[in-house]
Coordinates of C-alpha atoms and ligand atoms in Angstrom, one line a residue:
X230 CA -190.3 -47.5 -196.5
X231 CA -189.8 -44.9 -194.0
X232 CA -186.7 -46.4 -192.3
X233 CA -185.2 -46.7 -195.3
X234 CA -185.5 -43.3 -196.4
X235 CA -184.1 -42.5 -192.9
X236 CA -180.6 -43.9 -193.5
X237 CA -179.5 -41.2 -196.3
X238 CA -180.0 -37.9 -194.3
X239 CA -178.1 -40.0 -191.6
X240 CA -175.1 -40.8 -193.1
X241 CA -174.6 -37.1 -194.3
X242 CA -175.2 -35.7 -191.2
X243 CA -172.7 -38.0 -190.1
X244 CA -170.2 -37.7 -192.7
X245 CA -170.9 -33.9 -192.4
X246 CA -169.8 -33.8 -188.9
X247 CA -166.5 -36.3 -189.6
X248 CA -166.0 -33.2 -191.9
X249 CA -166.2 -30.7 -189.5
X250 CA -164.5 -32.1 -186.4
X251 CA -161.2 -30.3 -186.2
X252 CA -159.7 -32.0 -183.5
X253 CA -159.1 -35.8 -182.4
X254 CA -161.2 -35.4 -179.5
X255 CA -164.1 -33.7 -181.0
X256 CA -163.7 -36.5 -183.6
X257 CA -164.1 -39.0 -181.2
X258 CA -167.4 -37.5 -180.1
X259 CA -168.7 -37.8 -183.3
X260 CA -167.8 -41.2 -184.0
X261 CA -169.6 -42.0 -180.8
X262 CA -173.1 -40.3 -181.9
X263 CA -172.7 -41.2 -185.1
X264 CA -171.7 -45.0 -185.0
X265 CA -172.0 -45.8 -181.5
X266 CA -174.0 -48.4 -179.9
X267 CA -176.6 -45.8 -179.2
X268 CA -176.7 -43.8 -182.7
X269 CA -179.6 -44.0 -185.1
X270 CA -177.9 -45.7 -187.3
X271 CA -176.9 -48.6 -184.9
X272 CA -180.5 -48.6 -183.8
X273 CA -181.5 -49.2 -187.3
X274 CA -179.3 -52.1 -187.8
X275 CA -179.9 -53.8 -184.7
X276 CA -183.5 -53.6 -186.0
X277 CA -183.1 -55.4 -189.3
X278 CA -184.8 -58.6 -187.5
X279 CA -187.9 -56.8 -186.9
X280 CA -188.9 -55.4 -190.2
X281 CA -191.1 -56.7 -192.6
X282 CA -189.4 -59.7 -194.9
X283 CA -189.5 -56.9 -197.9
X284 CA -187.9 -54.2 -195.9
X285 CA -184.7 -55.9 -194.2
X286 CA -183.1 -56.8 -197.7
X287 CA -182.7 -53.0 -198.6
X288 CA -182.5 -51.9 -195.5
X289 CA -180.2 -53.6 -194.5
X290 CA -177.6 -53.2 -197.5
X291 CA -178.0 -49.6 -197.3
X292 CA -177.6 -49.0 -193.6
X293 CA -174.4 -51.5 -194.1
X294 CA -173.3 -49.2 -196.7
X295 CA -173.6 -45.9 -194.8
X296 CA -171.8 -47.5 -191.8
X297 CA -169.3 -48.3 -194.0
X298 CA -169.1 -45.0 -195.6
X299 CA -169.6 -43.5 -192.2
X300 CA -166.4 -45.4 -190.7
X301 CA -164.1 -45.1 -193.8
X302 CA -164.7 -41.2 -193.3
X303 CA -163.8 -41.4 -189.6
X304 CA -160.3 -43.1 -190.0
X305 CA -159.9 -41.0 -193.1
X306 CA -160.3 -37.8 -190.8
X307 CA -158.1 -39.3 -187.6
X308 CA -155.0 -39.9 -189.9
X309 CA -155.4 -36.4 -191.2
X310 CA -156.2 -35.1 -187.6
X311 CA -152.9 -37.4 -186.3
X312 CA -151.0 -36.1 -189.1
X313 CA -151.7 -32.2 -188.5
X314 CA -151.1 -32.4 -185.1
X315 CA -147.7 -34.4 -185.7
X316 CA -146.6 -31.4 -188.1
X317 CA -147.8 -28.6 -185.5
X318 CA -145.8 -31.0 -182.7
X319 CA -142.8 -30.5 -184.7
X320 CA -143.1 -27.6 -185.4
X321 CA -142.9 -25.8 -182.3
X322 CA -140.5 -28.2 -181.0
X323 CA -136.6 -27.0 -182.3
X324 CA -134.9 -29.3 -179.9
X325 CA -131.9 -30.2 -182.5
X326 CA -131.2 -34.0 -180.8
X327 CA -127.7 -34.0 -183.3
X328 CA -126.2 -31.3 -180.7
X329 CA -124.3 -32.5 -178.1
X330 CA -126.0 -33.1 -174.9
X331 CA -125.7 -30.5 -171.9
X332 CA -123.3 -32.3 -169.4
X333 CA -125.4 -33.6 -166.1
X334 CA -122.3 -34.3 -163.6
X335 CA -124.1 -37.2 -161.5
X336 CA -121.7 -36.0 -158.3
X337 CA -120.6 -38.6 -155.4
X338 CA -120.6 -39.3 -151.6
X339 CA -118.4 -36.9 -149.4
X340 CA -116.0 -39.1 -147.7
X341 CA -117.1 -39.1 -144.4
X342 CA -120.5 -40.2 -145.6
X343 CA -118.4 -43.3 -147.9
X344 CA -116.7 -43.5 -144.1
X345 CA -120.4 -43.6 -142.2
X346 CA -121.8 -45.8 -144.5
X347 CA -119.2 -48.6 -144.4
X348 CA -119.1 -48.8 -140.4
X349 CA -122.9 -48.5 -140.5
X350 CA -123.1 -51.4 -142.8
X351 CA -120.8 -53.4 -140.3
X352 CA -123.1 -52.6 -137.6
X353 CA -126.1 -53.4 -139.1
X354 CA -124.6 -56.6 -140.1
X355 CA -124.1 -57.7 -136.5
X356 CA -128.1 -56.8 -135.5
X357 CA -127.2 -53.2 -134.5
X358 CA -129.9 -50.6 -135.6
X359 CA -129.6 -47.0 -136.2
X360 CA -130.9 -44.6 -133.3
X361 CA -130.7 -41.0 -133.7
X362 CA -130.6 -37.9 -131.0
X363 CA -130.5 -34.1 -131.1
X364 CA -127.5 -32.2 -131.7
X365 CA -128.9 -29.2 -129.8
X366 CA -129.3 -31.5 -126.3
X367 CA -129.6 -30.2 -122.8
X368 CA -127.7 -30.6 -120.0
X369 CA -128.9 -33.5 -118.6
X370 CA -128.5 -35.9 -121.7
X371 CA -125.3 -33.9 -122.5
X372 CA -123.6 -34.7 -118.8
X373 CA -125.2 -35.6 -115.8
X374 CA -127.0 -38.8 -117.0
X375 CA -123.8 -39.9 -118.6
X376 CA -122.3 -39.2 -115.2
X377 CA -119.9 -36.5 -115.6
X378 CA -119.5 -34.6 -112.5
X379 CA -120.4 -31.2 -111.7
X380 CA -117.0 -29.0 -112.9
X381 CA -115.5 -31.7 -115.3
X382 CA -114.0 -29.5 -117.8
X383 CA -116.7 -30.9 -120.5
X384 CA -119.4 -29.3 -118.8
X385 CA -117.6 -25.9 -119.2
X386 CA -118.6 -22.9 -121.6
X387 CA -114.7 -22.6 -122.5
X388 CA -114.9 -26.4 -124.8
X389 CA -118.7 -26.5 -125.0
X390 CA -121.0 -24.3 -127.1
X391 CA -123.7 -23.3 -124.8
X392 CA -127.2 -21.7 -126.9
X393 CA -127.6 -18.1 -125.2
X394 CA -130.1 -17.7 -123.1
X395 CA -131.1 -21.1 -122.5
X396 CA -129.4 -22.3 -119.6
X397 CA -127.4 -26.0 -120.1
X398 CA -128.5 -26.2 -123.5
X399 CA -125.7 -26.8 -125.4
X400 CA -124.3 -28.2 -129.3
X401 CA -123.9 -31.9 -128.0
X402 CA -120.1 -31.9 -127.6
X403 CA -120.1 -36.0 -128.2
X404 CA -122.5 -38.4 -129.8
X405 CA -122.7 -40.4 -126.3
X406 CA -126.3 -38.6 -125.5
X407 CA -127.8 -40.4 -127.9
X408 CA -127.0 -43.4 -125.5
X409 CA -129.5 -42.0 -123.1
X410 CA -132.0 -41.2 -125.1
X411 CA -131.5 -44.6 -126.4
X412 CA -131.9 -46.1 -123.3
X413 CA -135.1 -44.0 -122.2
X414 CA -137.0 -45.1 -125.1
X415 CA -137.2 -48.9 -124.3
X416 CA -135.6 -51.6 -122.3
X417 CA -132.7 -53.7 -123.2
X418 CA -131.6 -55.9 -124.9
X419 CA -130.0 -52.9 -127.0
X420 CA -127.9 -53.0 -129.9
X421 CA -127.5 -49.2 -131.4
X422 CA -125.2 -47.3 -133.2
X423 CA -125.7 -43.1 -133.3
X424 CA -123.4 -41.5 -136.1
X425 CA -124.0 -38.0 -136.4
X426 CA -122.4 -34.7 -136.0
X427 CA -120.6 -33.2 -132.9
X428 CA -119.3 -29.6 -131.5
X429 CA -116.5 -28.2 -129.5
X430 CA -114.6 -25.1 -129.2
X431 CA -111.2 -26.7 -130.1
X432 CA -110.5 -25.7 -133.7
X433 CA -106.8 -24.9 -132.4
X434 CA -104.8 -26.8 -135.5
X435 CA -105.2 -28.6 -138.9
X436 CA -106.4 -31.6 -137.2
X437 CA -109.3 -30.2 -135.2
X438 CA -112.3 -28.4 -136.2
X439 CA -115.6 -27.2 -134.3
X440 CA -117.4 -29.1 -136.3
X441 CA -117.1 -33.0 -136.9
X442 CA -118.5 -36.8 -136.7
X443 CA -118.7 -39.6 -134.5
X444 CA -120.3 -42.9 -134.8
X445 CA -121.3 -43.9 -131.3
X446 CA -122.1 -47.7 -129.9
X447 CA -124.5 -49.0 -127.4
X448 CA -125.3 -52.9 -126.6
X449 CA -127.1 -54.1 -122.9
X450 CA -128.1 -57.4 -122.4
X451 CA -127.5 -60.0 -120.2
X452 CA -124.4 -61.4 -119.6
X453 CA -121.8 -58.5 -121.7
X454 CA -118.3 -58.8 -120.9
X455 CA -114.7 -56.6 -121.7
X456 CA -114.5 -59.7 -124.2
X457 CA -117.6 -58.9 -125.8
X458 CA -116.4 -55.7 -126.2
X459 CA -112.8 -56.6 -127.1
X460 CA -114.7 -59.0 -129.9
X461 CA -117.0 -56.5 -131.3
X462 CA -114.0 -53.9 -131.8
X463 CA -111.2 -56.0 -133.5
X464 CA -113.9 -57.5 -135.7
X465 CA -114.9 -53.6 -136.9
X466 CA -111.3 -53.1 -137.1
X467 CA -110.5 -55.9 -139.2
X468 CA -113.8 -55.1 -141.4
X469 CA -112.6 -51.8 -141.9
X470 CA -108.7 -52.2 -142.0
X471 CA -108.4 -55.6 -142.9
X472 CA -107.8 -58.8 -141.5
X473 CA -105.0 -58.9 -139.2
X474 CA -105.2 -55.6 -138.3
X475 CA -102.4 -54.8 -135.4
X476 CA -104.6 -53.2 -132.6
X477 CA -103.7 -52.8 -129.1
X478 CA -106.6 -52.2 -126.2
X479 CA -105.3 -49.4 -123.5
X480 CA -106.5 -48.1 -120.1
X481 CA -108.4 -45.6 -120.5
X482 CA -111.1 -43.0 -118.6
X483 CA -114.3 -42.0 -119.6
X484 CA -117.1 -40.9 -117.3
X485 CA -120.0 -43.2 -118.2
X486 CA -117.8 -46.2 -118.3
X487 CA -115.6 -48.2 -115.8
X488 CA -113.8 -50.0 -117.1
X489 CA -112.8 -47.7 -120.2
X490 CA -110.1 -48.7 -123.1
X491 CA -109.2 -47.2 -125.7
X492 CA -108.5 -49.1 -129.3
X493 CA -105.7 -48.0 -131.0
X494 CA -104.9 -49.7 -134.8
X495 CA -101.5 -49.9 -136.7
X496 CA -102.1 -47.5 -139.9
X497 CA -99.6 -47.8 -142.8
X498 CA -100.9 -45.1 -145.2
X499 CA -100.7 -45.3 -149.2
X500 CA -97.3 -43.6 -149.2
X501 CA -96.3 -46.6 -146.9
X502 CA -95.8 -44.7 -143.8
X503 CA -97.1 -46.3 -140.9
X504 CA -98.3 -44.8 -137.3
X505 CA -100.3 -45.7 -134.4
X506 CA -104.0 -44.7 -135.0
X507 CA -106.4 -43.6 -132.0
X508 CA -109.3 -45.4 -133.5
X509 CA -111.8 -45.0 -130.8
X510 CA -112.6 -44.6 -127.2
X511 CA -114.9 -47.6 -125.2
X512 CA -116.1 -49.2 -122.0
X513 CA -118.3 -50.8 -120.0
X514 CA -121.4 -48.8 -119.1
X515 CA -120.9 -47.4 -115.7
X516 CA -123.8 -48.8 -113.4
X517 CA -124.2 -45.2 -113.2
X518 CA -125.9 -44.4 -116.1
X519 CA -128.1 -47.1 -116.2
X520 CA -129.4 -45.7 -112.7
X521 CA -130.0 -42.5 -114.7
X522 CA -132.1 -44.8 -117.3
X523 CA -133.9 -46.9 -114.7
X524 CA -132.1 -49.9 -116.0
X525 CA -131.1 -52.8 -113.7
X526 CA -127.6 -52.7 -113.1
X527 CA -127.8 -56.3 -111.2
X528 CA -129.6 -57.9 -114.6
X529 CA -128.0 -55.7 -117.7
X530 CA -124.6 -55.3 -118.6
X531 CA -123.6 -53.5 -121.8
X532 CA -121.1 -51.6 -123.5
X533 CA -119.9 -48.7 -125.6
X534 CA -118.0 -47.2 -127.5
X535 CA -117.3 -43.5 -129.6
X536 CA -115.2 -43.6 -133.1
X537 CA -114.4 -40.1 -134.8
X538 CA -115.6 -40.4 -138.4
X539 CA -113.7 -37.6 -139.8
X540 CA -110.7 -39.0 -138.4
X541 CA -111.4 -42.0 -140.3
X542 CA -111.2 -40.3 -143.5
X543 CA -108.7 -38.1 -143.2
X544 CA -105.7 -41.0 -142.6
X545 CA -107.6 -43.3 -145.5
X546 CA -107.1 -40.6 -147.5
X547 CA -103.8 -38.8 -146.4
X548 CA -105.3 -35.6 -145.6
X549 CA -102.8 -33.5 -144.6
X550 CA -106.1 -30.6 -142.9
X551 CA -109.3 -31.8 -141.8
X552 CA -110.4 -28.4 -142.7
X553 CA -110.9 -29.7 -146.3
X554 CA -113.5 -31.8 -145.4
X555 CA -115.4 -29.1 -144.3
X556 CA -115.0 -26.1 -147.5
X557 CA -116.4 -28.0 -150.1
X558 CA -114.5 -27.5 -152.5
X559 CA -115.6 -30.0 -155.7
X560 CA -112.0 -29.5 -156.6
X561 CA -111.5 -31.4 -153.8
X562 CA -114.4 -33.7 -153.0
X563 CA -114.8 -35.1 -157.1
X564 CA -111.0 -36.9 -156.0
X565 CA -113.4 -39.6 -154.3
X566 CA -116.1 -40.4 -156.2
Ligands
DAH167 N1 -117.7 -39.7 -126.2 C1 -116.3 -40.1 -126.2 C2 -115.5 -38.9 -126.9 O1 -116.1 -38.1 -127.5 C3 -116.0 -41.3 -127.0 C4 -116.5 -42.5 -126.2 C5 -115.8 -43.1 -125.3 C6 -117.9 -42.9 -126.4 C7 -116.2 -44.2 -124.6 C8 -118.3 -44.0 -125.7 C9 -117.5 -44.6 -124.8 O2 -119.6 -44.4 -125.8 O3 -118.0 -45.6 -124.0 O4 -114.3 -38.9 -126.8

């Protein structure tokens, strides 16, 4: 009965390595040697059929037994295993979860950004996408291919910031290069709007800083009119003011359009007090700059337009400095979140 005589030293081996495992992995090891499809003991029973009619009886009921025993002594040892490692778990971790949490303050958008996001979103609505440009731009995008003139005060070192020692380069002084690059990149039709920020060297009061935002416009496409123009606006104004916005369009110049207006929008702030609001400056593109672009003049039309962000925020809000958009302070900024 040699087979059968196999089975005992098999299941003590095996319940003497349950025994000795001393961690759930090295338990799991033994459990697959031991009791696995490949172990002895498997092999054994999976042998039953071939044995002779006296030897399967026995055989059988022992080597059912020893699995038995084998697997009682493995889930025996995992719970003790789980257990152990529970405790040691526990015991190096002295978070006390009855204290008080540590406070996480979640923070909030900037108000420009709240401001950026809401005109973007009215933008995007209309089929407008979002194009973005440089801030440190050279002279060409900067001036001459938004056709301002050779000696136009822009172009000058006293309300641009020029980067030494590279000639022309300059912080762009107005989101409109973003036009041209715009432009460059692919023919019309066009529908884009640049926000981003902007430099110039007039930080003379409260209301100015050398530092701030615009949100610049571009559409070209056949057929664009003044009443395009005059559509898009008031509907930006009445999604951002309110239906029945009081607006007025006025004369206005700007080199890299002809004819240029400005929009101006009735503000009554929360205190009630109302004044007139320079909202933005527009036009129709100068046949100009799309010469600088390569795009027909004869074929295209288009318009744009430039909105100061900050500006935006700062009568919302009654700001009385613009400067305090700019410190950071959380005193200030957690008042519109
Ligand atoms: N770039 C102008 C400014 O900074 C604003 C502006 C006016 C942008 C007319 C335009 C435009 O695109 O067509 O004052």
């Amino acid at each position: 009965m040699a087979v059968l005589d196999d089975i005992g030293p098999l299941k003590d081996a095996a319940l003497a390595a349950v025994a000795a495992a001393d961690t759930l992995d090295a338990l799991e090891a033994v459990r697959v040697t031991h009791t696995g499809r490949k172990s002895a003991l498997a092999e054994i029973l999976s042998g039953i059929g071939r044995l002779s009619p006296a030897e399967r009886g026995p055989v059988g009921k022992t080597a059912n037994e020893a699995r038995k025993a084998v697997e009682a002594a493995l889930a025996d040892r995992h719970a003790a295993l789980e257990a152990e490692a529970m405790g040691a778990a526990l015991a190096r971790d002295d978070t006390d979860v009855t204290l008080p949490g540590d406070p996480h303050p979640l923070g909030s958008l900037h108000p420009i950004t709240q401001v950026r996001l809401e005109i973007e979103d009215i933008f995007l609505a209309m089929g407008y996408r979002i194009a973005d440009g440089p801030e440190v731009e050279d002279e060409y995008h900067n001036f001459t291919a938004l056709n301002v003139a050779e000696g136009h005060p822009a172009r000058s070192s006293s309300d641009t910031f020029y980067v030494a020692d590279r000639p022309g380069v300059a912080l762009r002084p107005q989101t409109s290069p973003v036009q041209v690059r715009a432009m460059e990149a692919g023919p019309p039709p066009l529908y884009v709007i640049s926000p981003g920020a902007v430099y110039r060297r007039d930080d003379v009061d409260a209301t100015h800083s050398p530092m701030f935002h615009q949100l610049e416009g571009l559409a070209v496409d056949e057929g664009l009119s003044l009443a395009h123009l005059k559509g898009t606006l008031v509907h930006v104004a009445e999604e951002l003011l309110g239906k029945g916005v009081e607006y007025v369009l006025r004369p206005h110049f700007f080199p890299f359009t002809e004819p240029s207006v400005e929009l101006y929008v009735r503000w009554t702030d929360k205190h009630g007090r109302s004044q007139w609001l320079e909202l933005l400056g527009s036009g129709m593109v100068d046949p100009n700059v799309f010469a600088h672009v390569g795009y027909d003049a004869e074929k295209y039309t288009g318009f744009a337009f430039g909105m100061g962000l900050d500006r935006i925020a700062m009568v919302r809000h009654g700001l009385p400095d613009l400067r305090l958009l700019f410190e950071g302070d959380i005193r200030f900024l957690e008042q519109f979140s």
